[in-house]
Coordinates of C-alpha atoms in Angstrom, one line a residue:
X1 CA -37.3 -10.8 -11.3
X2 CA -33.6 -9.5 -10.7
X3 CA -34.5 -9.3 -6.9
X4 CA -35.4 -12.9 -7.1
X5 CA -32.2 -13.9 -8.9
X6 CA -30.1 -12.0 -6.4
X7 CA -31.9 -13.9 -3.6
X8 CA -31.3 -17.1 -5.3
X9 CA -27.5 -16.4 -5.6
X10 CA -27.4 -15.2 -2.0
X11 CA -29.0 -18.5 -0.9
X12 CA -26.3 -20.5 -2.7
X13 CA -23.7 -18.4 -1.1
X14 CA -24.7 -19.7 2.3
X15 CA -23.5 -23.1 1.3
X16 CA -20.7 -22.8 -1.5
X17 CA -19.8 -19.0 -2.0
X18 CA -16.3 -17.7 -2.2
X19 CA -15.5 -14.3 -1.1
X20 CA -12.6 -11.9 -1.7
X21 CA -11.7 -9.1 0.7
X22 CA -9.4 -6.2 0.2
X23 CA -8.5 -3.1 2.3
X24 CA -7.5 0.5 1.6
X25 CA -5.9 2.4 4.5
X26 CA -3.8 5.2 5.9
X27 CA -1.5 5.2 8.7
X28 CA 0.3 7.7 11.0
X29 CA 3.3 7.0 13.0
X30 CA 7.1 7.5 13.4
X31 CA 10.2 6.7 11.6
X32 CA 13.6 6.1 13.2
X33 CA 17.2 5.4 12.2
X34 CA 20.1 3.3 13.4
X35 CA 23.7 3.6 12.2
X36 CA 26.7 5.4 12.9
X37 CA 25.2 8.4 14.7
X38 CA 22.7 6.3 16.6
X39 CA 24.2 2.6 17.3
X40 CA 21.0 1.6 19.1
X41 CA 17.3 2.5 18.6
X42 CA 16.6 5.8 20.4
X43 CA 13.1 6.8 21.2
X44 CA 14.2 10.5 21.1
X45 CA 15.0 10.2 17.3
X46 CA 11.5 9.3 16.4
X47 CA 10.1 11.6 13.7
X48 CA 6.7 11.8 12.0
X49 CA 5.7 9.5 9.2
X50 CA 2.7 8.6 7.0
X51 CA 1.9 5.5 5.2
X52 CA -0.8 4.4 2.6
X53 CA -1.5 0.9 1.9
X54 CA -3.7 -1.7 0.0
X55 CA -4.2 -5.2 1.2
X56 CA -5.7 -8.2 -0.6
X57 CA -6.6 -11.6 1.1
X58 CA -5.3 -14.6 -0.9
X59 CA -6.3 -17.1 1.8
X60 CA -7.6 -17.3 5.3
X61 CA -4.3 -16.5 7.0
X62 CA -2.3 -14.9 4.2
X63 CA -2.6 -11.1 3.1
X64 CA -0.5 -9.4 0.4
X65 CA 0.2 -5.8 1.0
X66 CA 1.4 -2.9 -1.1
X67 CA 2.4 0.3 0.6
X68 CA 4.0 3.7 0.4
X69 CA 5.8 5.4 3.3
X70 CA 7.1 8.9 3.8
X71 CA 8.8 9.9 6.9
X72 CA 11.5 12.0 8.4
X73 CA 14.9 11.0 10.0
X74 CA 17.2 12.5 12.5
X75 CA 20.2 11.6 14.9
X76 CA 22.8 13.3 17.0
X77 CA 26.1 12.1 18.5
X78 CA 25.3 14.1 21.5
X79 CA 22.3 11.9 22.4
X80 CA 24.3 8.7 22.5
X81 CA 24.9 7.6 26.1
X82 CA 28.0 5.7 27.2
X83 CA 29.2 4.3 30.5
X84 CA 28.2 6.6 33.4
X85 CA 25.7 8.5 31.4
X86 CA 28.2 10.5 29.5
X87 CA 28.6 10.7 25.6
X88 CA 31.2 8.1 24.4
X89 CA 34.7 9.6 23.4
X90 CA 34.3 8.9 19.7
X91 CA 30.8 10.5 19.5
X92 CA 31.9 13.4 21.7
X93 CA 34.9 14.1 19.4
X94 CA 32.9 13.6 16.2
X95 CA 30.0 15.9 17.2
X96 CA 27.9 14.9 14.1
X97 CA 24.1 15.2 13.6
X98 CA 21.9 14.2 10.8
X99 CA 18.5 15.2 9.5
X100 CA 16.6 14.1 6.4
X101 CA 13.7 12.0 5.0
X102 CA 12.9 8.7 3.6
X103 CA 10.4 7.6 0.8
X104 CA 9.6 3.9 0.6
X105 CA 7.4 1.7 -1.8
X106 CA 7.2 -1.9 -0.7
X107 CA 5.2 -5.1 -1.0
X108 CA 5.0 -7.6 1.9
X109 CA 3.2 -10.9 2.9
X110 CA 1.3 -10.8 6.2
X111 CA 0.5 -14.0 8.1
X112 CA -2.7 -13.5 10.2
X113 CA -3.0 -16.0 13.3
X114 CA -6.9 -15.4 13.6
X115 CA -9.7 -14.9 11.5
X116 CA -10.6 -11.5 12.7
X117 CA -13.3 -10.8 10.1
X118 CA -15.6 -13.5 11.3
X119 CA -18.4 -11.3 12.7
X120 CA -20.1 -14.4 14.3
X121 CA -17.0 -15.0 16.4
X122 CA -16.2 -13.1 19.7
X123 CA -12.7 -12.5 18.6
X124 CA -12.4 -9.6 16.0
X125 CA -8.6 -9.2 16.3
X126 CA -5.5 -11.0 15.1
X127 CA -1.7 -10.6 15.8
X128 CA 0.2 -10.8 12.5
X129 CA 3.7 -11.0 11.2
X130 CA 5.1 -9.6 7.9
X131 CA 8.1 -9.7 5.7
X132 CA 8.7 -8.1 2.2
X133 CA 10.8 -6.3 -0.1
X134 CA 10.9 -2.5 -0.9
X135 CA 12.7 0.3 -2.6
X136 CA 13.6 3.5 -0.9
X137 CA 15.1 7.0 -1.5
X138 CA 16.7 8.7 1.5
X139 CA 18.0 12.2 1.4
X140 CA 20.0 13.3 4.4
X141 CA 22.3 16.2 5.6
X142 CA 25.1 15.6 8.0
X143 CA 27.1 18.2 9.9
X144 CA 29.7 18.3 12.6
X145 CA 30.4 20.8 15.5
X146 CA 34.1 19.8 15.4
X147 CA 35.8 22.5 13.4
X148 CA 38.8 20.3 12.7
X149 CA 36.5 17.8 10.9
X150 CA 34.1 20.3 9.5
X151 CA 34.8 20.5 5.7
X152 CA 34.9 16.9 5.3
X153 CA 32.1 15.7 7.6
X154 CA 29.5 18.4 6.4
X155 CA 27.7 16.5 3.5
X156 CA 24.2 16.2 2.0
X157 CA 22.8 13.8 -0.6
X158 CA 20.4 11.2 -1.5
X159 CA 20.5 7.6 -2.7
X160 CA 18.1 4.8 -3.8
X161 CA 18.5 1.4 -2.3
X162 CA 16.7 -2.0 -1.5
X163 CA 15.3 -2.8 1.9
X164 CA 13.8 -5.8 3.7
X165 CA 10.8 -4.7 5.8
X166 CA 9.8 -7.1 8.6
X167 CA 7.8 -6.9 11.9
X168 CA 4.7 -7.6 13.6
X169 CA 1.4 -6.0 14.3
X170 CA -2.2 -6.2 15.4
X171 CA -5.4 -5.9 13.4
X172 CA -9.0 -5.2 15.0
X173 CA -12.2 -5.3 12.9
X174 CA -14.0 -2.4 14.6
X175 CA -17.1 -3.3 12.3
X176 CA -17.7 -5.1 9.1
X177 CA -16.0 -2.5 7.2
X178 CA -13.7 -0.5 9.4
X179 CA -10.4 -1.9 10.8
X180 CA -7.8 -0.5 13.2
X181 CA -4.1 -1.5 13.2
X182 CA -0.9 -1.3 15.1
X183 CA 2.5 -2.1 13.5
X184 CA 6.1 -2.1 14.5
X185 CA 8.6 -2.8 11.9
X186 CA 12.3 -2.7 10.9
X187 CA 13.9 -2.0 7.4
X188 CA 17.2 -3.8 6.8
X189 CA 19.2 -2.0 4.2
X190 CA 22.3 -3.1 2.4
X191 CA 23.9 0.3 2.6
X192 CA 26.0 2.3 4.9
X193 CA 25.2 5.6 3.3
X194 CA 22.1 6.8 5.1
X195 CA 24.2 9.2 7.3
X196 CA 26.9 10.1 4.8
X197 CA 29.7 8.7 7.1
X198 CA 30.4 5.5 5.2
X199 CA 33.9 6.4 3.8
X200 CA 35.2 8.4 6.7
X201 CA 38.3 7.5 8.9
X202 CA 37.7 3.9 10.2
X203 CA 38.8 5.1 13.7
X204 CA 35.6 7.4 13.8
X205 CA 33.1 5.1 12.0
X206 CA 32.2 1.4 11.5
X207 CA 32.4 0.7 7.7
X208 CA 31.3 -2.9 8.3
X209 CA 27.9 -2.2 9.8
X210 CA 25.0 -1.3 7.4
X211 CA 22.3 1.3 8.4
X212 CA 18.8 0.5 9.4
X213 CA 15.4 2.6 9.5
X214 CA 12.3 1.8 11.2
X215 CA 8.5 2.5 11.0
X216 CA 5.9 2.2 13.8
X217 CA 2.4 3.4 13.7
X218 CA -1.4 3.3 13.9
X219 CA -3.6 2.7 11.0
X220 CA -7.4 2.8 9.9
X221 CA -8.6 0.9 6.7
X222 CA -11.8 0.2 4.9
X223 CA -12.8 -3.2 3.7
X224 CA -14.2 -4.1 0.3
X225 CA -16.1 -7.3 -0.3
X226 CA -16.4 -9.1 -3.6
X227 CA -18.8 -12.1 -3.7
X228 CA -18.2 -14.8 -6.4
X229 CA -21.4 -16.4 -7.3
X230 CA -20.9 -19.9 -8.5
X231 CA -21.3 -20.5 -12.2
X232 CA -24.4 -22.7 -12.0
X233 CA -26.2 -19.9 -10.1
X234 CA -25.2 -17.3 -12.7
X235 CA -26.9 -19.4 -15.3
X236 CA -30.1 -19.5 -13.4
X237 CA -29.8 -15.7 -12.8
X238 CA -29.9 -15.3 -16.5
X239 CA -33.0 -17.6 -16.8
X240 CA -34.8 -15.6 -14.2
X241 CA -34.5 -12.3 -16.0

């Protein structure tokens, strides 16, 4: 009789069921940094990163996401290009480089423009936007090749901070369960300490511009479906047992 009750509930679903979906996934990509040692985004500063995330749909277009990110960071004054292709005077004199890592835990809201889960539709992908809030821990080491600045510019240390992650991406439902993703995002911080240069000579640094970091990557996730059978059919199911 249980098979009959399951069929009875399934028939009801065709008209008035509700369904909750969630995803568990992993991503591989790159992290990057923008600050004193890299005034603009530089592709050469990309370093490996990995992320794990959990998504839960709260409505057709809105998804909530919790994520954990771990990645590496680096930058070098020698890679900054000025007019004529040469290193700008400040960077050439300063001669600093930075290496380190970042850990981040964040929650975000995603807005999906299309219903990419609808298997009866021909479109199985959607672009999306996201914004959230996160906490990070960054540990970096900064050094200089300038012997005059050496003792004061060679520093290392870590700190915790708050970041605002935001960006855009694309989701593609490869099958009913498996999804692929592509995402590009920035992290606005409220700190100028990522490169350890925040309190140096104002002639050599910009104390009024906070640092940023980025994550871009590909992901794969697995979808879980939870069917909510209406209460009246749950009662019928009990009678049919």
